[in-house]
mmCIF file of C-alpha atoms in Angstrom:
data_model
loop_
_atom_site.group_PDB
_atom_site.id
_atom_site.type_symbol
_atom_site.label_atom_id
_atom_site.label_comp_id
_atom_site.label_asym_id
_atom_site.label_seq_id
_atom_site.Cartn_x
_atom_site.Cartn_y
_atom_site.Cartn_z
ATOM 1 C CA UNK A 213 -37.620 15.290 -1.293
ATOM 2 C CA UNK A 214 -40.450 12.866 -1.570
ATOM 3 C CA UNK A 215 -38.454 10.800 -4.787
ATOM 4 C CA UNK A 216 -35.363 10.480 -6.531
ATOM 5 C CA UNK A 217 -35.198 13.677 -8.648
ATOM 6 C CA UNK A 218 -32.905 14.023 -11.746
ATOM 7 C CA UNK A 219 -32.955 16.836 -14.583
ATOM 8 C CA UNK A 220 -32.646 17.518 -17.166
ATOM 9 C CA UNK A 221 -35.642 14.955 -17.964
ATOM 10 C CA UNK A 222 -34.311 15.397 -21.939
ATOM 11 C CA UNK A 223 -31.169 16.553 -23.631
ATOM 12 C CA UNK A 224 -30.470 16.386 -26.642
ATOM 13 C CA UNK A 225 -26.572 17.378 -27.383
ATOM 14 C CA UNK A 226 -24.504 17.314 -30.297
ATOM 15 C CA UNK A 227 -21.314 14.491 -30.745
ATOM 16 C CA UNK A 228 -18.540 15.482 -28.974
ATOM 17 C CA UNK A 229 -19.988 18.146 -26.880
ATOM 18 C CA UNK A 230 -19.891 17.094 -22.953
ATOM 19 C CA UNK A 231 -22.820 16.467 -20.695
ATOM 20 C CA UNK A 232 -24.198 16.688 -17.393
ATOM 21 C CA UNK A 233 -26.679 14.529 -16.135
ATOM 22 C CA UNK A 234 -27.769 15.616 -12.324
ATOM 23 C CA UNK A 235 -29.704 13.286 -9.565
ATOM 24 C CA UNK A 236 -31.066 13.956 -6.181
ATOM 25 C CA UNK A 237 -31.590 11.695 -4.048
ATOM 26 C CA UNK A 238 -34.230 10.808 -1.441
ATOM 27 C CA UNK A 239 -33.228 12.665 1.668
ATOM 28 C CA UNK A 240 -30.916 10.360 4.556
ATOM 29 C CA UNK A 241 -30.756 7.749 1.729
ATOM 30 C CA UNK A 242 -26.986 6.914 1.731
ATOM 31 C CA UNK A 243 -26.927 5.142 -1.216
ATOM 32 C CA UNK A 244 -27.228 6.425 -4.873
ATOM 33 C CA UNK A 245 -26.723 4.007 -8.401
ATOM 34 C CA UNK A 246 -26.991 5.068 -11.809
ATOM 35 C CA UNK A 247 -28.004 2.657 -14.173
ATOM 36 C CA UNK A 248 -28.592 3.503 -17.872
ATOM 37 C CA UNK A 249 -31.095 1.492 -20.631
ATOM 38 C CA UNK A 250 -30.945 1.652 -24.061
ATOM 39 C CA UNK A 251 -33.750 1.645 -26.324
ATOM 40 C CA UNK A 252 -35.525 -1.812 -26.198
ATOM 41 C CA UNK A 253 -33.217 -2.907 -24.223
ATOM 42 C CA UNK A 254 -32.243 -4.107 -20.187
ATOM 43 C CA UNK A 255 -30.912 -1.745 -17.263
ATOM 44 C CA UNK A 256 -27.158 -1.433 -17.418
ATOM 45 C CA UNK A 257 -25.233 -1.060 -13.852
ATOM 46 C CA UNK A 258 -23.081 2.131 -14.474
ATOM 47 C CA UNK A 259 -21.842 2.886 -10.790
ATOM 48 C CA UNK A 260 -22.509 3.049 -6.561
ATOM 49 C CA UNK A 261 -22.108 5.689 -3.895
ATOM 50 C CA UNK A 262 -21.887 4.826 -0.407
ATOM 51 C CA UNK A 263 -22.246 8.826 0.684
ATOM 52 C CA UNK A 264 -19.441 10.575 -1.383
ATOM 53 C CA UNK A 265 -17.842 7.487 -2.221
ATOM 54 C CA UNK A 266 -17.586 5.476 -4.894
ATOM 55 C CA UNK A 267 -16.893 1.024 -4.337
ATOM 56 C CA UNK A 268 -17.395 0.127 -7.435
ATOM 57 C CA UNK A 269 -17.487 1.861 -10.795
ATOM 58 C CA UNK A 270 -17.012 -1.074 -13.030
ATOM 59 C CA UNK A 271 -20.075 -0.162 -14.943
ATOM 60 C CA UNK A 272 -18.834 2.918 -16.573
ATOM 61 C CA UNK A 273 -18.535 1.669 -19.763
ATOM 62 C CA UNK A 274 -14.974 3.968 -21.188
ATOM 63 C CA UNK A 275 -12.836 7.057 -19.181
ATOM 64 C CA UNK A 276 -15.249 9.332 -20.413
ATOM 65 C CA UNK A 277 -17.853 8.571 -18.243
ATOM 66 C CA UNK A 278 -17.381 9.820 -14.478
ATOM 67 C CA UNK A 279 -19.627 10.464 -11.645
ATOM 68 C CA UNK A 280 -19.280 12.188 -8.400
ATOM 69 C CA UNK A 281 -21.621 13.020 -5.205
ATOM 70 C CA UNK A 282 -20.987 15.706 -2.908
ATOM 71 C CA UNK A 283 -22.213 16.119 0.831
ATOM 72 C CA UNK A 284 -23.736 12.317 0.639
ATOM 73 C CA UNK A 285 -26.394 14.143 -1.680
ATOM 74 C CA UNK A 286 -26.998 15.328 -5.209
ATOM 75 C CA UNK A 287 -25.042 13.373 -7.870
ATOM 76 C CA UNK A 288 -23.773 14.247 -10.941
ATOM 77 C CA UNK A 289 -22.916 12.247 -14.155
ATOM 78 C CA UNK A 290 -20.621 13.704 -16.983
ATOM 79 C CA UNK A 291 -19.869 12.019 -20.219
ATOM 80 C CA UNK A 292 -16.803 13.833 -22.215
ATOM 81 C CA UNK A 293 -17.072 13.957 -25.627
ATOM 82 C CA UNK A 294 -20.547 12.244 -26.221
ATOM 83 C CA UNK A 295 -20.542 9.493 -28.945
ATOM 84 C CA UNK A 296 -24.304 8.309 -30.607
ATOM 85 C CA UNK A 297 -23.906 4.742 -28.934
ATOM 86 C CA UNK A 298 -24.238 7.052 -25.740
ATOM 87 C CA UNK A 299 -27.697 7.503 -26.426
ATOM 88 C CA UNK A 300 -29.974 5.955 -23.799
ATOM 89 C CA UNK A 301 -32.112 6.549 -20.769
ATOM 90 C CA UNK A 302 -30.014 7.163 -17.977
ATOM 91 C CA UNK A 303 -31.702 6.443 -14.229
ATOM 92 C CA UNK A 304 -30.519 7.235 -11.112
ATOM 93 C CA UNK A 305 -31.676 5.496 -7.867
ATOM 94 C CA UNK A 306 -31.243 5.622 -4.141
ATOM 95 C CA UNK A 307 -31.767 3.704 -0.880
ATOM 96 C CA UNK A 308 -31.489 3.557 2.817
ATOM 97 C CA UNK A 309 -27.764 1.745 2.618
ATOM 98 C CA UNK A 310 -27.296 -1.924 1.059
ATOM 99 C CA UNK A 311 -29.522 -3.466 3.365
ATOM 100 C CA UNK A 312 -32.896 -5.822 1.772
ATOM 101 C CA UNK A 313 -34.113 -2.830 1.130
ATOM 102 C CA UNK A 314 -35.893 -1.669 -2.376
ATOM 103 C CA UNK A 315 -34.227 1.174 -4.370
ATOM 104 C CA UNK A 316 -36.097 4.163 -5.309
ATOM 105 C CA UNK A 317 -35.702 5.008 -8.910
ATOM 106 C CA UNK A 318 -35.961 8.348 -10.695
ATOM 107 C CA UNK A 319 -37.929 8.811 -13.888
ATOM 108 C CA UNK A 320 -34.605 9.118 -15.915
ATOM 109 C CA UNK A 321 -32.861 11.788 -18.170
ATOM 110 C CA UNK A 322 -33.406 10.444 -21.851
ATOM 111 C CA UNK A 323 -30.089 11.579 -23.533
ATOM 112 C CA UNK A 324 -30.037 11.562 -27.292
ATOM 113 C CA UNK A 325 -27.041 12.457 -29.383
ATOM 114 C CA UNK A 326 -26.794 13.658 -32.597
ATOM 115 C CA UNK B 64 -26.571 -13.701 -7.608
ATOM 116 C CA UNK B 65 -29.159 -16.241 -9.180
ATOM 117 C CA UNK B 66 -30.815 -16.360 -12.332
ATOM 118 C CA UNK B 67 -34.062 -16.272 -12.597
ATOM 119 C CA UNK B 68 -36.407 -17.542 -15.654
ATOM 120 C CA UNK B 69 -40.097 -15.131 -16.336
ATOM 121 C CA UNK B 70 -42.587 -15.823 -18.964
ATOM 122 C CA UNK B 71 -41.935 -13.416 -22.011
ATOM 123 C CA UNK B 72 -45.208 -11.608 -21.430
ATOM 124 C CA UNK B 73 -48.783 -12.226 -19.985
ATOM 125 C CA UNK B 74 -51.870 -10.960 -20.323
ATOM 126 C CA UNK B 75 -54.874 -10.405 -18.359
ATOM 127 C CA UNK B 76 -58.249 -9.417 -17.783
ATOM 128 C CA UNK B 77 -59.030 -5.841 -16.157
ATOM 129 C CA UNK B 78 -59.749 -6.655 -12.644
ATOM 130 C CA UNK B 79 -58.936 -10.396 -12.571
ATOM 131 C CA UNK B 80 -56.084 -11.768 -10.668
ATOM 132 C CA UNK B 81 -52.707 -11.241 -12.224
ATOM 133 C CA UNK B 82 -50.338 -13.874 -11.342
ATOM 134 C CA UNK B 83 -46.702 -13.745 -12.705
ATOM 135 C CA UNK B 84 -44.062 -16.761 -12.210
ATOM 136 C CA UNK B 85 -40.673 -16.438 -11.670
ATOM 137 C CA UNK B 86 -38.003 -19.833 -11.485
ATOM 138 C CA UNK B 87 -35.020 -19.064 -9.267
ATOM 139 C CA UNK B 88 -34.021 -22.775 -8.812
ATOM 140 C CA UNK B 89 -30.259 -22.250 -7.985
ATOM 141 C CA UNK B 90 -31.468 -19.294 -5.260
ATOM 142 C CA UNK B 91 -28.940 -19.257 -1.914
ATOM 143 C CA UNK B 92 -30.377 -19.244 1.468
ATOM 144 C CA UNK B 93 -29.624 -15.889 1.686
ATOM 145 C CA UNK B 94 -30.797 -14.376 -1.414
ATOM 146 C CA UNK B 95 -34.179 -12.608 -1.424
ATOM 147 C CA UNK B 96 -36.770 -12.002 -3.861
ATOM 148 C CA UNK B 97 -37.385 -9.019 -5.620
ATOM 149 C CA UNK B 98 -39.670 -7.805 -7.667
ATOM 150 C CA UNK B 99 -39.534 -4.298 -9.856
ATOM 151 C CA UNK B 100 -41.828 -2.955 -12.542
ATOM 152 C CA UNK B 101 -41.270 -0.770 -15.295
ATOM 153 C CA UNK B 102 -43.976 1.373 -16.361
ATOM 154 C CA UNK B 103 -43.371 2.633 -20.382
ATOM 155 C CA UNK B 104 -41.140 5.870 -19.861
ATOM 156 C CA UNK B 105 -40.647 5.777 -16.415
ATOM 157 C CA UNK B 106 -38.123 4.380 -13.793
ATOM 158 C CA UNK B 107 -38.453 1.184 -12.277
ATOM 159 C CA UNK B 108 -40.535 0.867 -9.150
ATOM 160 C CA UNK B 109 -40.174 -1.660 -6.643
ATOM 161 C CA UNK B 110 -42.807 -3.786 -5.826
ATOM 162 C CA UNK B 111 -41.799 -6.056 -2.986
ATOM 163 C CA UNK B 112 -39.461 -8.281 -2.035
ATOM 164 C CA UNK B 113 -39.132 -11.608 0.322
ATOM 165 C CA UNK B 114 -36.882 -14.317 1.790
ATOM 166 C CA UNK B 115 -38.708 -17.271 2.731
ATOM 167 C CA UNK B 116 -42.199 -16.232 3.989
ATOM 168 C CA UNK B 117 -44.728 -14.646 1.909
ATOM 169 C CA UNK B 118 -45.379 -10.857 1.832
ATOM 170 C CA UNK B 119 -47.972 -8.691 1.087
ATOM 171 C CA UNK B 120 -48.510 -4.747 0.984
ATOM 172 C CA UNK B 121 -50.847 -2.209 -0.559
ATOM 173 C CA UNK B 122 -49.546 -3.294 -3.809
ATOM 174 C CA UNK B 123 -49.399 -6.724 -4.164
ATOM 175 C CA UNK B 124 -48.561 -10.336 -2.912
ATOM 176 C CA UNK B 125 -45.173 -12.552 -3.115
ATOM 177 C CA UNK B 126 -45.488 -16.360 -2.951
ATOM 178 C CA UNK B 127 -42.588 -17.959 -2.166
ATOM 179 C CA UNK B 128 -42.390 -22.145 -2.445
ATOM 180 C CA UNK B 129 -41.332 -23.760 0.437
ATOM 181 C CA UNK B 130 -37.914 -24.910 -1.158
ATOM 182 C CA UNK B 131 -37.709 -21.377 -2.612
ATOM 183 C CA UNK B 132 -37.386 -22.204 -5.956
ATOM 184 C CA UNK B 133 -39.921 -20.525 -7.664
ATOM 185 C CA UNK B 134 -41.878 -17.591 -6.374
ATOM 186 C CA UNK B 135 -45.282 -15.742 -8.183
ATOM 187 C CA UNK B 136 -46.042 -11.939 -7.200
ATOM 188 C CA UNK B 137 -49.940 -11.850 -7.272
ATOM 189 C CA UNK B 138 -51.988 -8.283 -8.518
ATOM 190 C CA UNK B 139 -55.205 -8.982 -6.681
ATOM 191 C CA UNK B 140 -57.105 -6.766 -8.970
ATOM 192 C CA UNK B 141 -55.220 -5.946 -12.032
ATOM 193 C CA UNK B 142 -56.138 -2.757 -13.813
ATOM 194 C CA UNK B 143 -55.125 -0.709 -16.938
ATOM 195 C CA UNK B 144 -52.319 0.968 -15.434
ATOM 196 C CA UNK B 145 -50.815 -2.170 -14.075
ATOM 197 C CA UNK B 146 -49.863 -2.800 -17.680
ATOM 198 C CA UNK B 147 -45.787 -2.804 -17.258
ATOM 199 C CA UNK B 148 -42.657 -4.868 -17.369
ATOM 200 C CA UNK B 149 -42.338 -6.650 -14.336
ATOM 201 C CA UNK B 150 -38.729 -7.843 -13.280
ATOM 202 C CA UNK B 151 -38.052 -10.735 -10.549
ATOM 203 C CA UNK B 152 -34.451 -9.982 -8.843
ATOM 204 C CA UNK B 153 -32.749 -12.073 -6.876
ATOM 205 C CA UNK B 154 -29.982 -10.593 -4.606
ATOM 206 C CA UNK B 155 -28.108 -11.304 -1.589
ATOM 207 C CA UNK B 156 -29.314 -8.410 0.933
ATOM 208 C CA UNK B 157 -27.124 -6.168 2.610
ATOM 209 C CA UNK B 158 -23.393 -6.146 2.595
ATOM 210 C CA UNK B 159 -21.384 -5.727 -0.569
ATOM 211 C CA UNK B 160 -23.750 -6.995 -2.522
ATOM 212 C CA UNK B 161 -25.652 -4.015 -3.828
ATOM 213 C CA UNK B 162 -26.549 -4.433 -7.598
ATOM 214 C CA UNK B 163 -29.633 -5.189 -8.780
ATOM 215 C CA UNK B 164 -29.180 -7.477 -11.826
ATOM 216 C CA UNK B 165 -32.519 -6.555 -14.193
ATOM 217 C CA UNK B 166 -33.397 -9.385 -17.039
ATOM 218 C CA UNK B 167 -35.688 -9.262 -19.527
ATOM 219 C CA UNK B 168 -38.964 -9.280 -17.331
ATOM 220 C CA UNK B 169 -42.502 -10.368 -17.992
ATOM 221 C CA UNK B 170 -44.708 -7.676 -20.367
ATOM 222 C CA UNK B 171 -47.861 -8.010 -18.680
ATOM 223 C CA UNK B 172 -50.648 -6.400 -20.382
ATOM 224 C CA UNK B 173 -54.059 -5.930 -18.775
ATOM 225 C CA UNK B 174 -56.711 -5.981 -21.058
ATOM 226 C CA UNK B 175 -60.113 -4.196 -20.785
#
Protein backbone atom coordinates (compact mmCIF):
# COMPACT_ATOMS: atom_id res chain seq x y z
CA UNK A 1 0.00 0.00 0.00
CA UNK A 2 0.98 3.60 -0.25
CA UNK A 3 1.59 3.80 4.01
CA UNK A 4 1.88 1.85 6.98
CA UNK A 5 -1.74 0.76 7.68
CA UNK A 6 -2.92 -0.47 11.15
CA UNK A 7 -6.66 -1.00 12.47
CA UNK A 8 -8.44 -0.87 14.48
CA UNK A 9 -7.66 3.07 14.62
CA UNK A 10 -9.65 2.83 18.33
CA UNK A 11 -10.52 0.12 20.77
CA UNK A 12 -11.72 0.44 23.61
CA UNK A 13 -11.75 -3.08 25.68
CA UNK A 14 -12.58 -3.98 29.04
CA UNK A 15 -9.58 -5.17 31.87
CA UNK A 16 -8.66 -8.44 31.37
CA UNK A 17 -10.17 -9.08 28.07
CA UNK A 18 -7.29 -9.73 25.28
CA UNK A 19 -6.49 -7.61 22.29
CA UNK A 20 -5.39 -7.47 18.88
CA UNK A 21 -3.74 -4.71 17.45
CA UNK A 22 -2.99 -5.36 13.46
CA UNK A 23 -0.27 -3.39 11.12
CA UNK A 24 0.52 -3.49 7.49
CA UNK A 25 3.28 -2.56 6.29
CA UNK A 26 4.54 -0.65 3.25
CA UNK A 27 4.93 -3.22 0.54
CA UNK A 28 8.95 -4.84 0.05
CA UNK A 29 9.66 -2.95 3.33
CA UNK A 30 11.45 -5.70 5.38
CA UNK A 31 11.39 -4.09 8.42
CA UNK A 32 8.40 -3.46 10.81
CA UNK A 33 8.70 -1.76 14.76
CA UNK A 34 6.02 -1.11 17.05
CA UNK A 35 6.46 1.54 19.34
CA UNK A 36 3.72 2.64 21.78
CA UNK A 37 3.19 6.44 23.56
CA UNK A 38 1.35 7.18 26.37
CA UNK A 39 -0.62 10.14 26.92
CA UNK A 40 1.71 13.24 27.18
CA UNK A 41 4.28 11.30 27.02
CA UNK A 42 7.60 9.96 24.60
CA UNK A 43 7.58 6.91 22.02
CA UNK A 44 8.36 3.68 23.79
CA UNK A 45 10.44 0.91 21.65
CA UNK A 46 8.19 -2.24 22.05
CA UNK A 47 9.82 -4.64 19.36
CA UNK A 48 11.66 -5.32 15.55
CA UNK A 49 11.00 -7.64 12.65
CA UNK A 50 13.55 -8.37 10.21
CA UNK A 51 10.77 -10.28 7.77
CA UNK A 52 9.13 -12.89 10.16
CA UNK A 53 11.67 -12.52 12.65
CA UNK A 54 12.00 -11.04 15.64
CA UNK A 55 16.08 -9.64 17.05
CA UNK A 56 15.08 -7.95 19.65
CA UNK A 57 11.93 -7.78 21.75
CA UNK A 58 13.30 -6.16 24.80
CA UNK A 59 10.68 -3.52 24.62
CA UNK A 60 7.73 -5.58 25.47
CA UNK A 61 7.20 -4.36 28.64
CA UNK A 62 5.67 -8.04 30.66
CA UNK A 63 4.83 -11.86 28.95
CA UNK A 64 1.65 -10.59 28.05
CA UNK A 65 2.60 -8.65 25.33
CA UNK A 66 3.66 -10.67 22.05
CA UNK A 67 3.92 -9.88 18.47
CA UNK A 68 4.29 -11.88 15.39
CA UNK A 69 4.56 -11.20 11.41
CA UNK A 70 3.75 -13.64 8.91
CA UNK A 71 4.96 -13.84 5.15
CA UNK A 72 7.49 -10.69 5.91
CA UNK A 73 4.04 -8.71 5.93
CA UNK A 74 1.11 -7.81 8.12
CA UNK A 75 1.90 -7.78 11.87
CA UNK A 76 0.00 -8.42 14.66
CA UNK A 77 0.23 -7.30 18.37
CA UNK A 78 -1.71 -9.14 21.24
CA UNK A 79 -1.78 -8.07 24.81
CA UNK A 80 -3.36 -10.95 27.24
CA UNK A 81 -5.29 -9.86 29.85
CA UNK A 82 -5.23 -5.97 29.31
CA UNK A 83 -4.40 -3.92 32.48
CA UNK A 84 -5.40 0.24 32.50
CA UNK A 85 -1.55 1.16 32.55
CA UNK A 86 -1.88 -0.54 29.00
CA UNK A 87 -3.62 2.32 27.79
CA UNK A 88 -1.70 4.24 25.13
CA UNK A 89 -1.26 4.91 21.46
CA UNK A 90 0.29 2.10 19.94
CA UNK A 91 2.28 2.83 16.35
CA UNK A 92 3.59 0.61 14.09
CA UNK A 93 6.31 1.52 11.51
CA UNK A 94 8.24 0.08 8.63
CA UNK A 95 11.29 0.54 6.39
CA UNK A 96 13.38 -0.63 3.56
CA UNK A 97 15.84 -2.82 6.08
CA UNK A 98 18.15 -1.03 8.83
CA UNK A 99 19.91 0.94 6.45
CA UNK A 100 20.01 5.31 6.99
CA UNK A 101 16.90 5.07 5.92
CA UNK A 102 13.65 6.96 7.55
CA UNK A 103 10.83 4.76 8.96
CA UNK A 104 7.38 5.15 7.83
CA UNK A 105 4.98 5.40 10.65
CA UNK A 106 1.29 4.51 10.83
CA UNK A 107 -1.29 6.80 12.36
CA UNK A 108 -1.59 4.43 15.45
CA UNK A 109 -4.39 2.32 17.18
CA UNK A 110 -5.34 4.42 20.39
CA UNK A 111 -6.14 1.57 22.91
CA UNK A 112 -8.03 2.57 26.01
CA UNK A 113 -8.94 0.21 28.79
CA UNK A 114 -11.47 0.31 31.11
CA UNK B 1 23.45 6.37 20.30
CA UNK B 2 23.93 10.17 21.26
CA UNK B 3 21.93 12.47 23.10
CA UNK B 4 20.76 15.21 21.77
CA UNK B 5 19.53 18.61 23.61
CA UNK B 6 16.15 20.73 21.62
CA UNK B 7 14.63 23.86 22.84
CA UNK B 8 11.32 22.99 24.80
CA UNK B 9 9.19 24.70 22.18
CA UNK B 10 9.38 27.59 19.55
CA UNK B 11 7.27 29.65 17.95
CA UNK B 12 6.94 31.35 14.76
CA UNK B 13 5.44 33.54 12.38
CA UNK B 14 3.15 32.04 9.46
CA UNK B 15 5.39 32.07 6.54
CA UNK B 16 8.69 33.16 8.15
CA UNK B 17 11.61 30.91 8.40
CA UNK B 18 11.39 28.27 11.06
CA UNK B 19 14.66 27.31 12.35
CA UNK B 20 14.93 24.58 15.11
CA UNK B 21 18.40 23.69 16.98
CA UNK B 22 19.42 20.56 18.00
CA UNK B 23 23.04 19.90 20.27
CA UNK B 24 24.43 16.44 19.58
CA UNK B 25 27.96 17.25 20.95
CA UNK B 26 29.07 13.64 21.85
CA UNK B 27 27.71 12.49 18.04
CA UNK B 28 30.14 9.44 16.48
CA UNK B 29 31.43 9.71 13.05
CA UNK B 30 29.06 7.42 12.06
CA UNK B 31 25.91 8.52 13.52
CA UNK B 32 23.48 10.50 11.35
CA UNK B 33 20.98 13.04 11.92
CA UNK B 34 17.49 12.61 12.04
CA UNK B 35 14.79 14.50 12.22
CA UNK B 36 10.88 13.31 12.86
CA UNK B 37 7.74 15.31 13.52
CA UNK B 38 4.74 14.56 15.26
CA UNK B 39 1.67 16.08 14.13
CA UNK B 40 -1.23 16.07 17.26
CA UNK B 41 -2.92 12.52 16.75
CA UNK B 42 -0.94 11.21 14.21
CA UNK B 43 2.28 9.06 13.72
CA UNK B 44 5.53 10.44 13.44
CA UNK B 45 6.77 11.48 10.03
CA UNK B 46 10.20 11.70 9.03
CA UNK B 47 11.56 14.69 7.87
CA UNK B 48 15.14 14.16 6.81
CA UNK B 49 18.11 13.01 7.89
CA UNK B 50 22.10 13.68 7.27
CA UNK B 51 25.70 12.70 8.06
CA UNK B 52 28.03 15.38 7.47
CA UNK B 53 26.80 17.45 4.46
CA UNK B 54 23.71 19.37 4.43
CA UNK B 55 20.42 18.12 2.88
CA UNK B 56 17.52 19.45 1.53
CA UNK B 57 14.13 18.05 0.00
CA UNK B 58 10.60 19.21 -0.70
CA UNK B 59 10.20 19.53 2.93
CA UNK B 60 12.83 21.14 4.47
CA UNK B 61 16.64 21.83 5.09
CA UNK B 62 19.32 20.11 7.59
CA UNK B 63 22.39 22.15 8.63
CA UNK B 64 24.94 20.28 9.89
CA UNK B 65 28.23 22.20 11.66
CA UNK B 66 31.32 21.30 10.36
CA UNK B 67 32.44 19.43 13.64
CA UNK B 68 28.91 17.97 13.70
CA UNK B 69 27.96 19.01 16.86
CA UNK B 70 24.99 20.79 16.50
CA UNK B 71 22.70 20.67 13.52
CA UNK B 72 19.28 23.12 12.77
CA UNK B 73 16.48 21.66 10.31
CA UNK B 74 15.22 24.89 8.52
CA UNK B 75 11.10 25.24 7.35
CA UNK B 76 11.66 27.76 4.60
CA UNK B 77 8.14 28.91 4.82
CA UNK B 78 6.47 27.78 7.91
CA UNK B 79 2.71 27.51 7.83
CA UNK B 80 -0.24 26.54 10.14
CA UNK B 81 0.00 22.98 9.64
CA UNK B 82 3.67 22.86 10.31
CA UNK B 83 2.62 23.35 13.91
CA UNK B 84 4.05 19.84 15.47
CA UNK B 85 6.58 18.24 17.73
CA UNK B 86 9.66 18.00 16.02
CA UNK B 87 12.23 15.27 17.25
CA UNK B 88 16.16 15.34 16.34
CA UNK B 89 17.49 11.50 16.36
CA UNK B 90 20.68 10.55 16.27
CA UNK B 91 21.46 6.91 15.20
CA UNK B 92 24.13 4.86 13.85
CA UNK B 93 22.73 3.79 10.24
CA UNK B 94 22.42 0.43 9.11
CA UNK B 95 23.49 -2.69 10.85
CA UNK B 96 22.13 -3.70 14.22
CA UNK B 97 21.46 -0.58 15.15
CA UNK B 98 17.83 -0.06 14.30
CA UNK B 99 15.97 1.92 17.10
CA UNK B 100 15.07 5.17 16.89
CA UNK B 101 15.50 6.72 20.38
CA UNK B 102 12.56 9.72 20.43
CA UNK B 103 13.13 12.58 23.32
CA UNK B 104 11.08 15.11 24.24
CA UNK B 105 11.25 17.26 20.94
CA UNK B 106 10.75 20.91 20.21
CA UNK B 107 6.71 22.11 20.19
CA UNK B 108 6.91 24.44 17.46
CA UNK B 109 3.92 26.47 16.99
CA UNK B 110 3.35 28.65 13.94
CA UNK B 111 1.44 31.51 14.58
CA UNK B 112 -0.86 33.42 12.16
Amino acid sequence: GAGVSQSPSNKVTEKGKDVELRCDPISGHTALYWYRQSLGQGLEFLIYFQGNSAPDKSGLPSDRFSAERTGGSVSTLTIQRTQQEDSAVYLCASSLGTAPLGYTFGSGTRLTVV
Amino acid sequence: DAKTTQPTSMDCAEGRAANLPCNHSTISGNEYVYWYRQIHSQGPQYIIHGLKNNETNEMASLIITEDRKSSTLILPHATLRDTAVYYCIVRVGGGSNYKLTFGKGTLLTVNP
